Tab-separated table of C-alpha atoms in Angstrom:
chain	number	residue	atom	x	y	z
A	1	MET	CA	-76.020	32.650	47.254
A	2	GLU	CA	-75.720	29.038	48.078
A	3	GLN	CA	-73.004	29.246	50.684
A	4	PRO	CA	-72.817	31.867	53.303
A	5	THR	CA	-69.006	32.448	52.475
A	6	THR	CA	-69.395	33.369	48.921
A	7	ALA	CA	-72.534	35.377	49.521
A	8	PHE	CA	-70.358	38.357	50.484
A	9	PHE	CA	-69.226	38.590	46.866
A	10	VAL	CA	-72.482	38.413	44.964
A	11	ARG	CA	-71.401	36.113	42.030
A	12	GLY	CA	-74.170	33.593	41.500
A	13	PRO	CA	-72.865	30.243	40.690
A	14	GLN	CA	-69.187	29.159	40.880
A	15	PRO	CA	-67.184	29.866	37.702
A	16	PHE	CA	-66.453	26.280	37.280
A	17	THR	CA	-70.122	25.371	37.346
A	18	ARG	CA	-70.753	27.934	34.803
A	19	LEU	CA	-68.085	26.645	32.543
A	20	VAL	CA	-69.418	23.177	32.697
A	21	PHE	CA	-72.852	24.307	31.985
A	22	PHE	CA	-71.919	26.440	28.982
A	23	SER	CA	-69.420	24.114	27.687
A	24	ILE	CA	-72.022	21.155	27.699
A	25	LEU	CA	-74.498	23.689	26.000
A	26	SER	CA	-71.975	24.586	23.363
A	27	LEU	CA	-70.869	20.935	22.704
A	28	VAL	CA	-74.412	19.987	22.264
A	29	LEU	CA	-74.984	22.817	19.873
A	30	MET	CA	-71.997	21.772	17.838
A	31	GLY	CA	-73.027	18.230	17.701
A	32	VAL	CA	-76.586	19.274	16.602
A	33	ASP	CA	-75.291	21.554	14.063
A	34	ALA	CA	-72.487	19.380	12.562
A	35	ARG	CA	-74.509	16.141	12.663
A	36	LEU	CA	-78.168	16.722	12.294
A	37	HIS	CA	-78.497	20.127	10.543
A	38	TYR	CA	-81.490	21.197	12.453
A	39	LEU	CA	-80.211	24.702	13.079
A	40	THR	CA	-80.519	26.086	9.561
A	41	GLU	CA	-83.687	28.012	10.272
A	42	VAL	CA	-82.472	29.173	13.623
A	43	ARG	CA	-79.332	30.389	11.851
A	44	GLN	CA	-81.300	32.071	9.158
A	45	GLY	CA	-83.544	33.813	11.709
A	46	PHE	CA	-80.713	35.208	13.789
A	47	MET	CA	-78.829	36.241	10.613
A	48	GLY	CA	-81.747	38.511	9.814
A	49	LEU	CA	-81.205	40.184	13.089
A	50	LEU	CA	-77.575	40.499	12.476
A	51	HIS	CA	-78.052	41.860	8.948
A	52	PRO	CA	-78.472	45.573	9.914
A	53	LEU	CA	-75.057	45.290	11.768
A	54	GLN	CA	-73.656	43.825	8.828
A	55	VAL	CA	-74.983	46.434	6.480
A	56	ALA	CA	-73.755	49.131	8.846
A	57	ALA	CA	-70.266	47.527	9.058
A	58	ASN	CA	-69.991	47.828	5.348
A	59	MET	CA	-70.923	51.568	5.341
A	60	PRO	CA	-67.490	52.987	6.361
A	61	GLY	CA	-65.779	51.211	3.480
A	62	TYR	CA	-68.550	52.210	1.119
A	63	TRP	CA	-68.211	55.928	2.172
A	64	TYR	CA	-64.282	55.624	1.870
A	65	ARG	CA	-64.648	54.437	-1.515
A	66	GLN	CA	-67.199	57.059	-2.582
A	67	THR	CA	-65.060	59.922	-1.148
A	68	VAL	CA	-61.931	58.444	-2.832
A	69	GLU	CA	-63.802	58.352	-6.120
A	70	TYR	CA	-65.035	61.773	-5.620
A	71	TRP	CA	-61.649	63.348	-4.831
A	72	GLN	CA	-59.859	61.216	-7.373
A	73	GLY	CA	-58.252	63.449	-9.881
A	74	HIS	CA	-59.788	64.444	-13.290
A	75	ASP	CA	-56.554	63.106	-15.013
A	76	ALA	CA	-56.814	59.792	-13.426
A	77	MET	CA	-60.441	59.492	-14.343
A	78	LEU	CA	-59.610	60.292	-18.041
A	79	ALA	CA	-56.834	57.924	-18.072
A	80	ASP	CA	-59.060	55.154	-16.805
A	81	ASN	CA	-61.729	56.203	-19.173
A	82	ARG	CA	-59.305	55.976	-22.128
A	83	ARG	CA	-58.026	52.719	-20.978
A	84	LEU	CA	-61.436	51.168	-20.471
A	85	ARG	CA	-62.460	52.411	-23.922
A	86	ILE	CA	-59.400	50.583	-25.485
A	87	VAL	CA	-60.460	47.501	-23.610
A	88	ASN	CA	-64.104	47.849	-24.591
A	89	LEU	CA	-63.026	48.083	-28.289
A	90	GLN	CA	-60.888	45.002	-28.116
A	91	GLN	CA	-63.653	43.089	-26.338
A	92	GLY	CA	-65.976	44.419	-28.831
A	93	VAL	CA	-64.241	42.772	-31.659
A	94	ASP	CA	-63.993	39.645	-29.587
A	95	LEU	CA	-67.667	39.773	-28.850
A	96	GLN	CA	-68.405	40.003	-32.567
A	97	ARG	CA	-66.501	36.974	-33.126
A	98	LEU	CA	-68.126	35.189	-30.336
A	99	ARG	CA	-71.659	35.859	-31.594
A	100	SER	CA	-70.812	34.442	-34.925
A	101	MET	CA	-69.100	31.458	-33.201
A	102	GLU	CA	-72.073	31.051	-30.990
A	103	GLU	CA	-74.420	30.839	-34.042
A	104	GLU	CA	-72.042	28.425	-35.815
A	105	ASN	CA	-71.771	26.381	-32.607
A	106	MET	CA	-75.616	26.336	-32.211
A	107	HIS	CA	-75.972	25.297	-35.879
A	108	LEU	CA	-73.528	22.505	-35.513
A	109	ARG	CA	-75.250	21.312	-32.542
A	110	GLN	CA	-78.648	21.270	-34.306
A	111	LEU	CA	-76.849	19.348	-37.022
A	112	LEU	CA	-75.458	16.859	-34.312
A	113	GLY	CA	-78.841	16.770	-32.505
A	114	ALA	CA	-76.841	17.516	-29.366
A	115	VAL	CA	-78.139	19.310	-26.271
A	116	GLN	CA	-78.387	23.149	-26.391
A	117	GLU	CA	-75.914	24.940	-24.424
A	118	ILE	CA	-77.787	26.675	-21.570
A	119	LYS	CA	-77.255	30.288	-21.333
A	120	GLN	CA	-76.997	31.124	-17.697
A	121	PRO	CA	-78.419	34.228	-16.340
A	122	ALA	CA	-76.305	36.028	-13.716
A	123	GLN	CA	-76.674	38.529	-10.813
A	124	LEU	CA	-74.278	41.017	-9.620
A	125	ALA	CA	-73.466	40.790	-5.945
A	126	GLU	CA	-71.073	42.685	-3.620
A	127	ILE	CA	-68.827	40.989	-1.149
A	128	MET	CA	-69.811	42.174	2.269
A	129	ASN	CA	-67.748	40.223	4.651
A	130	VAL	CA	-64.629	37.993	4.616
A	131	ASP	CA	-64.430	35.185	6.976
A	132	ARG	CA	-62.130	35.819	9.637
A	133	ASP	CA	-60.647	32.396	10.476
A	134	PRO	CA	-57.742	31.377	8.229
A	135	PHE	CA	-58.981	27.830	7.630
A	136	THR	CA	-62.095	28.442	5.853
A	137	GLN	CA	-62.177	30.371	2.638
A	138	ARG	CA	-65.593	32.037	2.548
A	139	VAL	CA	-67.030	35.334	1.830
A	140	VAL	CA	-70.498	36.723	2.468
A	141	VAL	CA	-72.265	38.527	-0.419
A	142	ASN	CA	-75.116	41.075	-0.364
A	143	LEU	CA	-77.837	38.795	-2.065
A	144	GLY	CA	-79.910	36.245	-0.369
A	145	SER	CA	-82.846	33.880	-0.824
A	146	ARG	CA	-85.070	36.858	-0.999
A	147	HIS	CA	-83.223	37.876	-4.200
A	148	GLY	CA	-83.673	34.320	-5.559
A	149	ILE	CA	-80.320	32.970	-4.548
A	150	THR	CA	-80.175	29.201	-3.898
A	151	THR	CA	-77.422	27.174	-2.576
A	152	GLY	CA	-75.279	25.497	-5.102
A	153	GLN	CA	-75.163	28.478	-7.502
A	154	ALA	CA	-71.713	29.084	-9.125
A	155	VAL	CA	-69.850	32.332	-8.476
A	156	ALA	CA	-67.594	34.132	-10.861
A	157	ASP	CA	-66.033	37.202	-11.862
A	158	GLY	CA	-64.540	38.586	-15.047
A	159	MET	CA	-61.611	36.332	-14.890
A	160	GLY	CA	-62.811	32.988	-13.737
A	161	VAL	CA	-64.635	30.976	-11.164
A	162	ILE	CA	-64.516	32.233	-7.604
A	163	GLY	CA	-66.598	29.557	-5.834
A	164	GLN	CA	-69.861	28.299	-4.995
A	165	VAL	CA	-72.946	29.483	-2.803
A	166	THR	CA	-73.053	27.114	0.189
A	167	ARG	CA	-75.537	28.636	2.533
A	168	THR	CA	-78.224	31.288	2.016
A	169	TYR	CA	-79.763	33.841	4.412
A	170	PRO	CA	-82.637	36.094	3.735
A	171	PHE	CA	-80.608	39.112	2.631
A	172	SER	CA	-77.162	37.517	2.222
A	173	SER	CA	-75.515	34.303	1.240
A	174	GLU	CA	-72.279	32.517	1.933
A	175	VAL	CA	-69.790	31.643	-0.915
A	176	THR	CA	-67.162	29.048	-0.430
A	177	LEU	CA	-64.109	29.888	-2.523
A	178	VAL	CA	-62.465	27.735	-4.795
A	179	THR	CA	-59.343	27.822	-2.558
A	180	ASP	CA	-61.426	26.188	0.329
A	181	LYS	CA	-60.432	22.622	1.249
A	182	SER	CA	-64.096	21.521	0.995
A	183	LEU	CA	-64.776	22.622	-2.492
A	184	ALA	CA	-64.184	20.456	-5.447
A	185	ILE	CA	-64.539	21.454	-9.228
A	186	PRO	CA	-64.587	19.304	-12.194
A	187	ILE	CA	-62.144	20.942	-14.559
A	188	GLN	CA	-60.528	20.274	-18.041
A	189	VAL	CA	-57.074	21.166	-18.909
A	190	GLU	CA	-57.584	23.614	-21.911
A	191	ARG	CA	-54.547	22.553	-23.824
A	192	SER	CA	-54.986	18.794	-23.593
A	193	GLY	CA	-58.615	18.403	-22.868
A	194	LEU	CA	-57.804	15.967	-19.828
A	195	ARG	CA	-60.517	15.923	-17.354
A	196	ALA	CA	-59.891	16.195	-13.540
A	197	ILE	CA	-61.188	17.421	-10.257
A	198	ALA	CA	-59.595	20.254	-8.595
A	199	PHE	CA	-59.623	20.740	-4.806
A	200	GLY	CA	-58.968	23.930	-2.876
A	201	HIS	CA	-55.769	23.719	-0.640
A	202	GLY	CA	-57.302	25.571	2.218
A	203	ARG	CA	-54.826	28.473	2.361
A	204	ASP	CA	-52.122	30.338	0.617
A	205	ASN	CA	-54.432	30.882	-2.223
A	206	ILE	CA	-53.727	27.624	-3.811
A	207	ILE	CA	-55.714	24.962	-5.886
A	208	ASP	CA	-54.444	21.320	-5.785
A	209	LEU	CA	-54.991	18.899	-8.622
A	210	PRO	CA	-54.488	15.574	-6.731
A	211	TYR	CA	-54.835	11.935	-7.883
A	212	LEU	CA	-53.217	12.346	-11.117
A	213	PRO	CA	-50.408	9.906	-12.321
A	214	THR	CA	-46.785	11.245	-12.403
A	215	ASN	CA	-46.887	10.872	-16.210
A	216	VAL	CA	-49.958	12.953	-16.715
A	217	ASP	CA	-49.836	15.521	-19.534
A	218	ILE	CA	-49.874	18.757	-17.563
A	219	GLN	CA	-47.378	21.512	-17.811
A	220	GLU	CA	-46.580	24.761	-15.999
A	221	GLY	CA	-48.810	27.487	-17.156
A	222	ASP	CA	-51.663	25.177	-18.337
A	223	VAL	CA	-55.111	26.804	-17.996
A	224	LEU	CA	-57.568	24.774	-16.060
A	225	VAL	CA	-61.237	25.581	-17.329
A	226	THR	CA	-64.538	24.237	-15.819
A	227	SER	CA	-65.662	20.984	-17.819
A	228	GLY	CA	-69.339	21.601	-17.167
A	229	ILE	CA	-70.183	18.034	-16.578
A	230	ASP	CA	-71.310	18.709	-13.101
A	231	GLY	CA	-74.189	20.973	-14.285
A	232	VAL	CA	-73.388	23.590	-11.899
A	233	TYR	CA	-70.414	25.565	-13.456
A	234	PRO	CA	-70.984	26.543	-17.075
A	235	PRO	CA	-68.281	24.957	-19.170
A	236	GLY	CA	-65.242	26.966	-20.347
A	237	LEU	CA	-64.833	29.268	-17.251
A	238	ALA	CA	-61.302	29.701	-16.066
A	239	VAL	CA	-60.586	28.066	-12.793
A	240	ALA	CA	-56.892	28.099	-12.266
A	241	ARG	CA	-53.371	28.158	-13.818
A	242	VAL	CA	-50.761	25.553	-13.189
A	243	THR	CA	-47.866	27.076	-11.274
A	244	SER	CA	-45.772	24.006	-10.536
A	245	VAL	CA	-45.724	20.287	-11.419
A	246	GLU	CA	-43.685	17.997	-9.222
A	247	ARG	CA	-43.047	14.501	-10.643
A	248	ASP	CA	-41.553	12.424	-7.966
A	249	SER	CA	-41.349	8.743	-9.183
A	250	ASP	CA	-41.480	7.558	-5.425
A	251	LEU	CA	-44.834	8.886	-5.101
A	252	THR	CA	-48.072	7.535	-6.886
A	253	PHE	CA	-49.392	10.841	-7.837
A	254	ALA	CA	-48.003	14.164	-9.178
A	255	ARG	CA	-48.061	17.044	-6.965
A	256	ILE	CA	-49.712	19.720	-9.143
A	257	VAL	CA	-50.108	23.284	-7.657
A	258	CYS	CA	-52.303	25.821	-9.314
A	259	GLU	CA	-53.308	29.387	-8.506
A	260	PRO	CA	-56.801	30.640	-9.060
A	261	ALA	CA	-57.511	32.443	-12.261
A	262	ALA	CA	-60.077	34.810	-10.736
A	263	GLY	CA	-59.166	37.714	-8.486
A	264	ILE	CA	-60.408	35.982	-5.443
A	265	GLU	CA	-58.880	38.504	-3.043
A	266	GLN	CA	-59.021	41.612	-5.155
A	267	HIS	CA	-62.633	42.270	-6.365
A	268	ARG	CA	-65.664	43.571	-4.450
A	269	GLN	CA	-68.171	42.588	-7.173
A	270	VAL	CA	-68.943	39.054	-8.120
A	271	LEU	CA	-71.443	37.213	-10.473
A	272	LEU	CA	-73.755	34.720	-9.150
A	273	LEU	CA	-74.722	32.451	-12.055
A	274	LYS	CA	-78.090	30.537	-11.993
A	275	THR	CA	-77.485	26.859	-11.899
A	276	PRO	CA	-79.080	25.295	-14.920
A	277	LEU	CA	-80.713	22.564	-12.724
A	278	VAL	CA	-82.451	25.462	-10.840
A	279	ALA	CA	-83.216	27.737	-13.712
A	280	GLU	CA	-84.692	24.982	-15.985
A	281	ALA	CA	-85.458	22.145	-13.902
A	282	THR	CA	-87.399	20.181	-16.488
A	283	PRO	CA	-85.699	20.123	-19.803
A	284	ILE	CA	-82.572	18.159	-18.659
A	285	PRO	CA	-83.759	14.561	-18.360
A	286	ASP	CA	-81.438	13.639	-21.118
A	287	THR	CA	-78.196	15.069	-19.930
A	288	PRO	CA	-75.979	12.326	-18.756
A	289	ALA	CA	-75.840	10.843	-15.287
A	290	VAL	CA	-72.879	13.200	-14.199
A	291	THR	CA	-75.294	15.914	-13.427
A	292	THR	CA	-77.593	14.206	-10.963
A	293	PRO	CA	-75.259	13.517	-7.918
A	294	SER	CA	-73.211	16.778	-8.080
A	295	GLY	CA	-76.044	19.075	-8.536
A	296	LYS	CA	-76.803	19.399	-4.890
A	297	ALA	CA	-73.844	20.588	-3.189
A	298	PRO	CA	-70.405	19.107	-3.882
A	299	ALA	CA	-68.839	21.491	-1.162
A	300	GLN	CA	-70.388	19.697	1.711
A	301	THR	CA	-70.295	16.157	0.647
A	302	ALA	CA	-67.345	16.093	-1.683
A	303	LYS	CA	-64.984	13.402	-0.575
A	304	PRO	CA	-64.850	11.396	-3.934
A	305	LYS	CA	-61.357	9.932	-3.035
A	306	PRO	CA	-62.020	6.415	-4.544
A	307	SER	CA	-63.730	7.581	-7.565
A	308	ALA	CA	-61.643	10.622	-8.216
A	309	PRO	CA	-58.629	8.948	-9.760
A	310	ALA	CA	-60.882	6.713	-11.950
A	311	SER	CA	-62.971	9.549	-13.332
A	312	ALA	CA	-59.969	11.852	-13.825
A	313	THR	CA	-57.953	9.461	-15.686
A	314	ALA	CA	-60.586	7.643	-17.558
A	315	ALA	CA	-61.046	10.189	-20.327
A	316	PRO	CA	-58.045	12.116	-21.705
A	317	ALA	CA	-60.374	12.995	-24.537
A	318	PRO	CA	-58.259	14.990	-26.947
A	319	SER	CA	-61.008	15.042	-29.372
A	320	THR	CA	-63.210	17.533	-27.554
A	321	PRO	CA	-62.089	21.095	-27.448
A	322	ALA	CA	-62.352	22.460	-23.895
A	323	VAL	CA	-65.131	24.932	-24.578
A	324	LEU	CA	-67.764	22.373	-25.771
A	325	PRO	CA	-69.953	20.986	-22.912
A	326	ALA	CA	-68.189	17.658	-22.326
A	327	PRO	CA	-70.489	14.775	-23.221
A	328	PRO	CA	-72.439	15.511	-26.283
A	329	ALA	CA	-72.564	11.767	-26.912
A	330	ASN	CA	-75.907	10.477	-25.733
A	331	GLY	CA	-77.717	13.817	-25.640
A	332	GLY	CA	-79.925	13.884	-28.745
A	333	THR	CA	-82.600	11.378	-27.812
B	1	MET	CA	-76.218	52.781	38.185
B	2	TYR	CA	-75.884	49.078	37.566
B	3	THR	CA	-78.141	49.209	34.438
B	4	THR	CA	-76.299	51.961	32.806
B	5	LYS	CA	-72.955	50.392	33.370
B	6	SER	CA	-74.251	46.911	31.972
B	7	ARG	CA	-75.933	48.734	29.090
B	8	PHE	CA	-72.386	50.252	28.451
B	9	ILE	CA	-71.009	46.728	28.507
B	10	TYR	CA	-73.388	45.588	25.929
B	11	LEU	CA	-72.945	48.585	23.770
B	12	SER	CA	-69.167	48.266	23.775
B	13	LEU	CA	-69.525	44.493	22.984
B	14	LEU	CA	-71.677	45.426	19.936
B	15	LEU	CA	-69.233	48.011	18.927
B	16	ALA	CA	-66.559	45.160	18.968
B	17	LEU	CA	-68.842	42.805	16.965
B	18	PHE	CA	-69.285	45.723	14.479
B	19	MET	CA	-65.345	46.180	14.125
B	20	SER	CA	-65.000	42.515	13.528
B	21	MET	CA	-67.720	42.683	10.784
B	22	LEU	CA	-65.829	45.431	8.936
B	23	PRO	CA	-64.661	44.118	5.573
B	24	TRP	CA	-61.081	43.378	6.558
B	25	SER	CA	-58.901	41.783	3.857
B	26	GLY	CA	-55.255	40.999	3.121
B	27	SER	CA	-52.770	41.728	5.918
B	28	GLY	CA	-55.438	43.658	7.771
B	29	LEU	CA	-57.372	40.330	8.137
B	30	MET	CA	-54.170	38.496	9.207
B	31	LEU	CA	-53.519	41.178	12.021
B	32	ARG	CA	-57.164	41.678	12.938
B	33	PRO	CA	-57.544	41.328	16.752
B	34	ASP	CA	-60.344	39.513	18.175
B	35	PHE	CA	-62.250	42.668	19.047
B	36	VAL	CA	-65.046	40.923	20.946
B	37	MET	CA	-62.744	38.873	23.068
B	38	VAL	CA	-60.492	41.815	23.906
B	39	THR	CA	-63.574	43.710	25.142
B	40	LEU	CA	-64.884	40.702	27.014
B	41	ILE	CA	-61.474	40.236	28.842
B	42	PHE	CA	-61.382	43.991	29.553
B	43	TRP	CA	-64.993	43.709	31.236
B	44	LEU	CA	-64.274	40.384	32.749
B	45	CYS	CA	-61.450	41.834	34.869
B	46	ARG	CA	-63.126	45.269	35.369
B	47	ALA	CA	-66.707	44.239	36.277
B	48	PRO	CA	-66.949	40.392	36.887
B	49	HIS	CA	-70.388	40.637	38.460
B	50	LEU	CA	-71.980	42.096	35.218
B	51	CYS	CA	-69.934	40.335	32.640
B	52	ASN	CA	-69.396	36.653	33.096
B	53	ILE	CA	-69.020	33.396	31.425
B	54	GLY	CA	-72.594	33.460	30.226
B	55	THR	CA	-71.935	36.906	28.512
B	56	ALA	CA	-68.782	35.396	26.865
B	57	TRP	CA	-70.834	32.446	25.691
B	58	ILE	CA	-73.544	34.594	24.144
B	59	ALA	CA	-70.985	36.850	22.473
B	60	GLY	CA	-69.160	33.726	21.139
B	61	LEU	CA	-72.596	32.453	19.662
B	62	LEU	CA	-73.117	35.773	17.916
B	63	ILE	CA	-69.640	35.426	16.286
B	64	ASP	CA	-70.588	32.013	15.199
B	65	LEU	CA	-73.725	33.402	13.556
B	66	ALA	CA	-71.807	36.322	11.911
B	67	THR	CA	-69.183	34.179	10.441
B	68	GLY	CA	-71.245	31.367	9.636
B	69	GLY	CA	-68.911	28.832	11.324
B	70	LEU	CA	-69.904	25.811	13.311
B	71	PHE	CA	-72.603	26.644	15.850
B	72	GLY	CA	-71.236	26.774	19.339
B	73	ALA	CA	-67.488	26.420	18.392
B	74	ASN	CA	-66.571	30.127	19.269
B	75	ALA	CA	-69.191	30.012	22.203
B	76	PHE	CA	-67.095	27.133	23.588
B	77	ALA	CA	-63.730	28.869	23.006
B	78	TYR	CA	-65.136	32.269	24.550
B	79	SER	CA	-66.570	30.559	27.660
B	80	LEU	CA	-63.410	28.650	28.381
B	81	THR	CA	-61.310	31.812	28.088
B	82	ALA	CA	-63.747	33.708	30.327
B	83	PHE	CA	-63.431	30.924	32.900
B	84	PHE	CA	-59.579	31.450	33.085
B	85	ALA	CA	-60.284	35.127	33.229
B	86	VAL	CA	-62.758	34.836	35.993
B	87	ILE	CA	-60.890	32.526	38.184
B	88	TYR	CA	-57.778	34.622	38.218
B	89	GLN	CA	-59.592	37.938	38.176
B	90	ARG	CA	-59.286	38.786	42.036
B	91	ARG	CA	-55.411	38.352	41.850
B	92	LEU	CA	-55.209	40.840	38.987
B	93	THR	CA	-55.134	43.940	41.173
B	94	LEU	CA	-51.611	42.947	42.371
B	95	PHE	CA	-50.119	43.345	38.676
B	96	ASN	CA	-49.163	46.188	36.823
B	97	ILE	CA	-50.013	46.851	33.171
B	98	PRO	CA	-47.200	44.957	31.437
B	99	GLN	CA	-47.782	41.820	33.660
B	100	LEU	CA	-51.437	42.233	32.969
B	101	ALA	CA	-50.720	42.387	29.239
B	102	LEU	CA	-48.973	39.008	29.479
B	103	PHE	CA	-52.028	37.484	31.151
B	104	VAL	CA	-54.188	38.844	28.532
B	105	GLY	CA	-52.120	37.647	25.617
B	106	ALA	CA	-52.113	34.200	27.376
B	107	LEU	CA	-55.932	34.460	27.580
B	108	LEU	CA	-56.199	35.342	23.752
B	109	ALA	CA	-54.008	32.542	22.983
B	110	VAL	CA	-56.216	30.244	24.900
B	111	THR	CA	-59.107	31.390	22.815
B	112	GLN	CA	-57.092	30.782	19.489
B	113	ILE	CA	-55.778	27.439	20.618
B	114	THR	CA	-59.294	26.269	21.561
B	115	GLN	CA	-60.568	27.414	18.132
B	116	LEU	CA	-57.534	25.738	16.471
B	117	VAL	CA	-58.224	22.340	18.343
B	118	LEU	CA	-61.883	22.303	17.389
B	119	ARG	CA	-60.820	23.193	13.754
B	120	LEU	CA	-58.329	20.150	13.757
B	121	PHE	CA	-61.151	17.903	14.961
B	122	ALA	CA	-63.357	19.109	12.045
B	123	GLY	CA	-60.503	18.194	9.728
B	124	GLY	CA	-58.538	21.440	9.133
B	125	SER	CA	-54.774	21.585	8.678
B	126	ILE	CA	-52.150	23.144	11.054
B	127	PRO	CA	-51.630	26.797	10.207
B	128	ASP	CA	-48.475	28.815	10.134
B	129	TRP	CA	-47.141	30.771	12.854
B	130	HIS	CA	-48.854	33.999	11.905
B	131	TYR	CA	-52.155	32.479	12.804
B	132	PHE	CA	-51.366	33.579	16.326
B	133	LEU	CA	-50.563	37.203	15.381
B	134	PRO	CA	-54.139	38.325	16.240
B	135	SER	CA	-53.369	37.327	19.783
B	136	LEU	CA	-50.488	39.812	19.649
B	137	THR	CA	-52.445	42.612	18.072
B	138	GLY	CA	-55.293	41.961	20.609
B	139	THR	CA	-52.850	42.338	23.554
B	140	LEU	CA	-51.750	45.594	21.991
B	141	LEU	CA	-55.311	46.845	21.848
B	142	TRP	CA	-55.984	45.741	25.398
B	143	ILE	CA	-52.898	47.708	26.473
B	144	VAL	CA	-54.429	50.792	24.700
B	145	LEU	CA	-57.792	50.354	26.320
B	146	ALA	CA	-56.119	49.827	29.710
B	147	VAL	CA	-53.995	52.842	29.456
B	148	LEU	CA	-57.015	55.023	28.198
B	149	SER	CA	-59.174	53.743	31.049
B	150	ALA	CA	-56.647	54.055	33.729
B	151	SER	CA	-55.940	57.746	32.703
B	152	GLY	CA	-59.565	58.399	33.196
B	153	THR	CA	-60.149	56.778	36.369
B	154	ALA	CA	-58.341	54.875	39.186
B	155	PRO	CA	-55.163	52.920	38.196
B	156	THR	CA	-56.566	49.447	38.688
B	157	GLY	CA	-59.605	47.624	38.998
B	158	ALA	CA	-59.375	47.442	42.850
B	159	ALA	CA	-60.307	51.084	43.275
B	160	SER	CA	-63.337	51.108	41.135
B	161	ASN	CA	-64.496	47.909	42.562
B	162	LYS	CA	-64.376	49.547	46.080
B	163	ARG	CA	-66.127	52.587	44.744
B	164	ARG	CA	-68.904	50.523	43.571
B	165	SER	CA	-69.635	48.343	46.505
C-alpha cells in the first residue's frame, strides 16, 4: 500500500507497526482496567453479548448429565434413594435439635439484650464456567445482577464456605474461591475459639493461616469456621481443616496449611447467601466497628498485613463458643 | 470467495471460543489447550491476508471478557504471538509438519510466557511445570488440524496461496 514493493503482497501496514499499535492499545486498556476501574460497564455490556455463548457452552454438559441420569440403572437410583433417606433421617433429628437450640439461643440473647442473629436467605446457583488460568481461583455462576446478586455476597455449599461474589454481570456473576490469593476470611478455630484471618494460597487447593506465632494453639485436624465479625459471612460456617502445622523456631510465624472444607472442585450447585448489610441495611447501626470496613469487598483490597497479626492474636477468647456471633458485648444499646 | 472464507475464519474462532468456555474441570482443565490461539495460528499461517494481528487482538479481548481477567492482558499476549507467527509466515512453506509443529509449540509457549509475565507483574506466584502442558496439547491439536486439512487439500499453504491469487 504505502510502498511499491510491498504493494505486490496486499498486507496493509507492516506487522511490526500493527504489533506496536495493538500492544499500546492493550497496555492502555490494562492500565485503565487495573487502576481506574472505568471499564466495569463496558465489561458488563459485552458480557451480555457473550452470555448466549456461555449458555450454549453449558448445554453439552447439561445434556450429558441428563442422559447419564436417564440411563442410570434403577438399582443405583434405589440405592441412592435409600442412602439419602437415611441421611435425611439423621439430619432431621439434628434439625429438631437445632430448632430447639435456636429458640433457646434467641431467648438467651433476649435475656442478654444482644443483637439478634440475622437469618440469611440464600439463592441456589449453578457453576457455569471455571476460570482457565491456574493463578486465579474463580468460577462463574448462572445468577447475576438481574437476579438480585450483588458483589460481596458469600457463597457456600453444604459443607462450608466456597468464596465470595466479586463481580456481577446481568445474567451471571463471578465468584472468587477461598483458595484464591486475594481472598481473606476472618475465621475462628472451633476448638479453641482463637480468631484469625485465613488467606487463599492461590493454587493446590490450599488455604494459609499466616501471621500466627509459633506457639499458637492450633493442632492438625482443627476445624476453622467463619467468625462472622466481617458482616459478610454468617458465623459458624466451616471454612477449612488444618492439615499441617510447622513450628520452626527460626521463623517468626508458624506455617499452617489448611484444606478447604467445602467441595470446591466437586460441586455444580452453590448457595449465594444474602449479605446482612445488603439485606437489611438499616437495622445494624449498633453492630461493632468490624463490619464497616470489610463490608465492601475484602477480596479486592485485602492486604491487611500490618493489622492482621494484631487482630489475630488479640483475642484468644476461649469464653465464646465458635457458633455465637463473635462480639455480643456492646450490641444491646 | 473472500467473504465466505473470512466468514469461515470467524466461525471457527467462535467455535474455538465456545470450546474454551465449556465447563472444563480437574485434569481436563490442566490439559485444556488454548483453542482460540491454536485456531488463530492455523489461520495466521494459512490465510495471513484475512487473519492478522488485529484479529488476534480482538480474539484475545473476547477471551479477557469471557474469563473476567484483566482487560487487555490476553489481547496483548495474542497480538505478540500473532506478530511472531506473521513475520515467519512466508518461510513456513519450506517446513514439513513435524518442523511446523515445533514452531507452533514455540508460539503457544510465547503466549503462555507473556501471560505468565503479566501475571507476575500483577503479583502472582510462579506456577509448576505443568502450567505449560496446554502448549503441548495445543501443539497436538494443531497437528491434528494440519493433517486433516492437508488430507483434504494441498499439502502446504503454498499451493492454496497460489490458487487464491
